[in-house]
């Protein structure tokens, strides 16, 4: 599963980077930061879900997935919007 | 001694005074041993610690020169005996009634198929504690599984002398590394080392610099253990006259002239091997039930097996060991860096939390001791208080800061800790007939380590221990609570996918 997640994240990241470069734009540092933290938060949510189930802790599994996943999505969406704003200006 | 409402009656005060008096005399003897020991070695020995090992702990656990608990040897004093024995001596009738209540409760739970305390759960508990059971041996004498295992297996160990070869020789560091490697292979979860402090030995153990050989205890402890174990059987059989008779014999034994009950050790037994044996988390999270008791007994049995095997290994390389009965393992474990003192007045490990059983013994094999550790537990415990709130009897302190003031004659003064009311604790265990350990399983540090979240929490608990209260609330929110008979998950244990022995032996090592 780690390999699959790694490939997906890598592919999405490369695609985003290439598209931005082809448009002749730059990705700001704070946008990178938001994307990195967002991805890490989603990964932590997925890790909590699967490994808490292995530990027989069902409540922790779903709460962790929901909490970290939501934070991650918010960070990614914010990063994307800020990125769009920065390339428009 | 304080009664149920925590007031000290005159009778209780006089009893406590008598016990304290005996303890003071005994402690005086221990102090004398320290003076003699120091005098015989001339100048104080410089301690050469084992260098810190890379894989021992993660980066957020610091090695320090002094244990994080404040101590004062000048005011320390040993109790006459541990609490269960004290209760039998001084509150015999109450101990008896608690035991009757506990046995009735256990049998009722079995009849009513209470989740976690049904027949199969009870059978698991007692099967898990197989090595601690006493029964009749082939020649009709009373023996225990522990005793057989230790005494018989020791006879089969070939010493270098038997083989006509020199005994193992090496530096103390090499010895410590070797014993640790052997110990882990032989079933210990962790192995560490420290040097002896005579004040931490049981009151009936004396170090004599002039002694050449060990003077063992007479069959005293054997008789006491026989009485205690036999009493548990008789509680379930409701054989009250037999229990009373045994309690009387026990009291007579314990109040013998103290010179008759001394174990004398030569000075060369100054190295302490101390270790942990993990308890299975999926059982101990069900603490307060027979399943929880099974978890406790698994840890205790594993600790005894590991310790006995390691002692046999040391014999096999040509050195001697001694296990003193009723030795309190906690101070050795804290001094050797296996953990810090927690709010429940027990050791908390940075890897396993409270989910470990400690064991220790003395040896004459020169060993390099380990340094104690600091992972921020003292500040964390000030904020958290989860164990104290989880305790069903209110035996644990809810004070923010630890204290020097002992709670009763069961307390060992001379350290600044959160002294507990052991009377209430033991009373509950007698009335419930399980080994409780609710405090140890409730601790936020008592976790497995599959989820990365636990590592993050441990790092935060160590480095941001001032946020202990917040971390404790998150611990509650994520549902890390004890499983009780009311929870549907209690009986799920029988369907879980668990590793052998219920323990992930890679925890803390990957």
PDB file of N, CA, C and O in Angstrom, chain A residues 44 47-48 51-52 54-61 63-65 67-68, chain B residues 281-282 448-454 456 474 477-480 496-498:
ATOM      1  N   UNK A  44      -0.964  10.682   7.392  1.00  0.00           N
ATOM      2  CA  UNK A  44      -1.107  10.345   8.813  1.00  0.00           C
ATOM      3  C   UNK A  44      -2.511   9.811   9.091  1.00  0.00           C
ATOM      4  O   UNK A  44      -2.692   8.854   9.852  1.00  0.00           O
ATOM      5  N   UNK A  47      -2.583   6.286   7.748  1.00  0.00           N
ATOM      6  CA  UNK A  47      -1.800   5.434   8.652  1.00  0.00           C
ATOM      7  C   UNK A  47      -2.588   5.142   9.928  1.00  0.00           C
ATOM      8  O   UNK A  47      -2.645   3.999  10.394  1.00  0.00           O
ATOM      9  N   UNK A  48      -3.220   6.174  10.475  1.00  0.00           N
ATOM     10  CA  UNK A  48      -3.990   5.987  11.708  1.00  0.00           C
ATOM     11  C   UNK A  48      -5.149   5.024  11.461  1.00  0.00           C
ATOM     12  O   UNK A  48      -5.436   4.158  12.301  1.00  0.00           O
ATOM     13  N   UNK A  51      -3.520   1.295  10.772  1.00  0.00           N
ATOM     14  CA  UNK A  51      -2.759   0.723  11.885  1.00  0.00           C
ATOM     15  C   UNK A  51      -3.531   0.693  13.189  1.00  0.00           C
ATOM     16  O   UNK A  51      -3.313  -0.168  14.037  1.00  0.00           O
ATOM     17  N   UNK A  52      -4.478   1.607  13.357  1.00  0.00           N
ATOM     18  CA  UNK A  52      -5.328   1.523  14.545  1.00  0.00           C
ATOM     19  C   UNK A  52      -6.247   0.315  14.459  1.00  0.00           C
ATOM     20  O   UNK A  52      -6.573  -0.307  15.461  1.00  0.00           O
ATOM     21  N   UNK A  54      -5.360  -2.465  13.039  1.00  0.00           N
ATOM     22  CA  UNK A  54      -4.467  -3.571  13.408  1.00  0.00           C
ATOM     23  C   UNK A  54      -4.341  -3.646  14.925  1.00  0.00           C
ATOM     24  O   UNK A  54      -4.259  -4.728  15.510  1.00  0.00           O
ATOM     25  N   UNK A  55      -4.357  -2.490  15.584  1.00  0.00           N
ATOM     26  CA  UNK A  55      -4.255  -2.442  17.045  1.00  0.00           C
ATOM     27  C   UNK A  55      -5.598  -2.694  17.729  1.00  0.00           C
ATOM     28  O   UNK A  55      -5.678  -2.620  18.953  1.00  0.00           O
ATOM     29  N   UNK A  56      -6.631  -2.954  16.951  1.00  0.00           N
ATOM     30  CA  UNK A  56      -7.983  -3.182  17.490  1.00  0.00           C
ATOM     31  C   UNK A  56      -8.558  -1.943  18.162  1.00  0.00           C
ATOM     32  O   UNK A  56      -9.324  -2.040  19.123  1.00  0.00           O
ATOM     33  N   UNK A  57      -8.191  -0.769  17.691  1.00  0.00           N
ATOM     34  CA  UNK A  57      -8.706   0.491  18.249  1.00  0.00           C
ATOM     35  C   UNK A  57      -9.554   1.170  17.165  1.00  0.00           C
ATOM     36  O   UNK A  57      -9.072   2.018  16.404  1.00  0.00           O
ATOM     37  N   UNK A  58     -10.827   0.800  17.097  1.00  0.00           N
ATOM     38  CA  UNK A  58     -11.686   1.234  15.978  1.00  0.00           C
ATOM     39  C   UNK A  58     -12.017   2.724  16.074  1.00  0.00           C
ATOM     40  O   UNK A  58     -12.008   3.447  15.070  1.00  0.00           O
ATOM     41  N   UNK A  59     -12.313   3.189  17.277  1.00  0.00           N
ATOM     42  CA  UNK A  59     -12.676   4.610  17.444  1.00  0.00           C
ATOM     43  C   UNK A  59     -11.505   5.496  17.049  1.00  0.00           C
ATOM     44  O   UNK A  59     -11.671   6.487  16.339  1.00  0.00           O
ATOM     45  N   UNK A  60     -10.311   5.130  17.493  1.00  0.00           N
ATOM     46  CA  UNK A  60      -9.120   5.907  17.154  1.00  0.00           C
ATOM     47  C   UNK A  60      -8.889   5.884  15.644  1.00  0.00           C
ATOM     48  O   UNK A  60      -8.468   6.886  15.058  1.00  0.00           O
ATOM     49  N   UNK A  61      -9.172   4.744  15.022  1.00  0.00           N
ATOM     50  CA  UNK A  61      -8.955   4.606  13.576  1.00  0.00           C
ATOM     51  C   UNK A  61      -9.762   5.645  12.815  1.00  0.00           C
ATOM     52  O   UNK A  61      -9.226   6.418  12.006  1.00  0.00           O
ATOM     53  N   UNK A  63     -11.598   8.256  13.971  1.00  0.00           N
ATOM     54  CA  UNK A  63     -11.434   9.642  14.417  1.00  0.00           C
ATOM     55  C   UNK A  63     -10.155  10.234  13.847  1.00  0.00           C
ATOM     56  O   UNK A  63     -10.115  11.369  13.358  1.00  0.00           O
ATOM     57  N   UNK A  64      -9.082   9.442  13.891  1.00  0.00           N
ATOM     58  CA  UNK A  64      -7.809   9.905  13.345  1.00  0.00           C
ATOM     59  C   UNK A  64      -7.886  10.133  11.849  1.00  0.00           C
ATOM     60  O   UNK A  64      -7.398  11.145  11.323  1.00  0.00           O
ATOM     61  N   UNK A  65      -8.537   9.203  11.162  1.00  0.00           N
ATOM     62  CA  UNK A  65      -8.676   9.343   9.708  1.00  0.00           C
ATOM     63  C   UNK A  65      -9.459  10.601   9.374  1.00  0.00           C
ATOM     64  O   UNK A  65      -9.065  11.389   8.498  1.00  0.00           O
ATOM     65  N   UNK A  67     -10.017  13.270  11.291  1.00  0.00           N
ATOM     66  CA  UNK A  67      -9.392  14.515  11.747  1.00  0.00           C
ATOM     67  C   UNK A  67      -8.219  14.906  10.853  1.00  0.00           C
ATOM     68  O   UNK A  67      -8.167  16.021  10.318  1.00  0.00           O
ATOM     69  N   UNK A  68      -7.290  13.967  10.685  1.00  0.00           N
ATOM     70  CA  UNK A  68      -6.095  14.314   9.921  1.00  0.00           C
ATOM     71  C   UNK A  68      -6.407  14.421   8.436  1.00  0.00           C
ATOM     72  O   UNK A  68      -5.805  15.221   7.710  1.00  0.00           O
TER      73      UNK A  68
ATOM     74  N   UNK B 281      -1.251  -6.285  25.724  1.00  0.00           N
ATOM     75  CA  UNK B 281      -2.085  -5.084  25.794  1.00  0.00           C
ATOM     76  C   UNK B 281      -3.577  -5.425  25.647  1.00  0.00           C
ATOM     77  O   UNK B 281      -4.412  -4.851  26.347  1.00  0.00           O
ATOM     78  N   UNK B 282      -3.901  -6.328  24.725  1.00  0.00           N
ATOM     79  CA  UNK B 282      -5.316  -6.614  24.479  1.00  0.00           C
ATOM     80  C   UNK B 282      -6.006  -7.247  25.689  1.00  0.00           C
ATOM     81  O   UNK B 282      -7.232  -7.211  25.784  1.00  0.00           O
ATOM     82  N   UNK B 448       0.322   0.405  22.115  1.00  0.00           N
ATOM     83  CA  UNK B 448       1.118  -0.349  21.144  1.00  0.00           C
ATOM     84  C   UNK B 448       1.877   0.682  20.307  1.00  0.00           C
ATOM     85  O   UNK B 448       1.814   1.871  20.605  1.00  0.00           O
ATOM     86  N   UNK B 449       2.574   0.210  19.251  1.00  0.00           N
ATOM     87  CA  UNK B 449       3.298   1.206  18.460  1.00  0.00           C
ATOM     88  C   UNK B 449       3.154   1.001  16.964  1.00  0.00           C
ATOM     89  O   UNK B 449       4.036   1.374  16.192  1.00  0.00           O
ATOM     90  N   UNK B 450       2.025   0.447  16.561  1.00  0.00           N
ATOM     91  CA  UNK B 450       1.818   0.270  15.122  1.00  0.00           C
ATOM     92  C   UNK B 450       1.484   1.614  14.458  1.00  0.00           C
ATOM     93  O   UNK B 450       1.991   1.946  13.401  1.00  0.00           O
ATOM     94  N   UNK B 451       0.575   2.368  15.070  1.00  0.00           N
ATOM     95  CA  UNK B 451       0.149   3.639  14.473  1.00  0.00           C
ATOM     96  C   UNK B 451       1.197   4.709  14.729  1.00  0.00           C
ATOM     97  O   UNK B 451       1.668   4.862  15.857  1.00  0.00           O
ATOM     98  N   UNK B 452       1.536   5.470  13.691  1.00  0.00           N
ATOM     99  CA  UNK B 452       2.523   6.544  13.822  1.00  0.00           C
ATOM    100  C   UNK B 452       2.065   7.603  14.809  1.00  0.00           C
ATOM    101  O   UNK B 452       2.873   8.300  15.422  1.00  0.00           O
ATOM    102  N   UNK B 453       0.760   7.681  14.987  1.00  0.00           N
ATOM    103  CA  UNK B 453       0.208   8.653  15.914  1.00  0.00           C
ATOM    104  C   UNK B 453       0.771   8.481  17.327  1.00  0.00           C
ATOM    105  O   UNK B 453       0.975   9.458  18.058  1.00  0.00           O
ATOM    106  N   UNK B 454       1.043   7.231  17.706  1.00  0.00           N
ATOM    107  CA  UNK B 454       1.566   6.992  19.056  1.00  0.00           C
ATOM    108  C   UNK B 454       2.958   7.578  19.203  1.00  0.00           C
ATOM    109  O   UNK B 454       3.306   8.115  20.258  1.00  0.00           O
ATOM    110  N   UNK B 456       4.103  10.164  17.577  1.00  0.00           N
ATOM    111  CA  UNK B 456       3.934  11.627  17.651  1.00  0.00           C
ATOM    112  C   UNK B 456       3.486  12.016  19.059  1.00  0.00           C
ATOM    113  O   UNK B 456       3.974  12.979  19.651  1.00  0.00           O
ATOM    114  N   UNK B 474      -6.971  14.381  24.537  1.00  0.00           N
ATOM    115  CA  UNK B 474      -6.960  13.777  23.203  1.00  0.00           C
ATOM    116  C   UNK B 474      -6.954  12.252  23.317  1.00  0.00           C
ATOM    117  O   UNK B 474      -7.583  11.558  22.522  1.00  0.00           O
ATOM    118  N   UNK B 477     -10.415  11.353  23.912  1.00  0.00           N
ATOM    119  CA  UNK B 477     -11.254  11.582  22.723  1.00  0.00           C
ATOM    120  C   UNK B 477     -11.057  10.479  21.682  1.00  0.00           C
ATOM    121  O   UNK B 477     -12.004  10.079  21.001  1.00  0.00           O
ATOM    122  N   UNK B 478      -9.840   9.975  21.591  1.00  0.00           N
ATOM    123  CA  UNK B 478      -9.560   8.923  20.619  1.00  0.00           C
ATOM    124  C   UNK B 478     -10.023   7.556  21.110  1.00  0.00           C
ATOM    125  O   UNK B 478      -9.817   6.550  20.439  1.00  0.00           O
ATOM    126  N   UNK B 479     -10.623   7.528  22.282  1.00  0.00           N
ATOM    127  CA  UNK B 479     -11.231   6.288  22.760  1.00  0.00           C
ATOM    128  C   UNK B 479     -10.266   5.332  23.434  1.00  0.00           C
ATOM    129  O   UNK B 479     -10.559   4.142  23.558  1.00  0.00           O
ATOM    130  N   UNK B 480      -9.122   5.829  23.896  1.00  0.00           N
ATOM    131  CA  UNK B 480      -8.183   4.939  24.585  1.00  0.00           C
ATOM    132  C   UNK B 480      -8.615   4.830  26.039  1.00  0.00           C
ATOM    133  O   UNK B 480      -8.117   5.530  26.920  1.00  0.00           O
ATOM    134  N   UNK B 496     -10.034 -11.898  18.492  1.00  0.00           N
ATOM    135  CA  UNK B 496      -9.014 -11.018  17.929  1.00  0.00           C
ATOM    136  C   UNK B 496      -7.898 -11.809  17.257  1.00  0.00           C
ATOM    137  O   UNK B 496      -7.607 -12.950  17.654  1.00  0.00           O
ATOM    138  N   UNK B 497      -7.239 -11.165  16.295  1.00  0.00           N
ATOM    139  CA  UNK B 497      -6.056 -11.727  15.663  1.00  0.00           C
ATOM    140  C   UNK B 497      -4.853 -11.182  16.446  1.00  0.00           C
ATOM    141  O   UNK B 497      -4.512 -10.005  16.326  1.00  0.00           O
ATOM    142  N   UNK B 498      -4.249 -12.009  17.287  1.00  0.00           N
ATOM    143  CA  UNK B 498      -3.167 -11.508  18.151  1.00  0.00           C
ATOM    144  C   UNK B 498      -1.895 -12.325  17.924  1.00  0.00           C
ATOM    145  O   UNK B 498      -1.959 -13.475  17.480  1.00  0.00           O
TER     146      UNK B 498
END
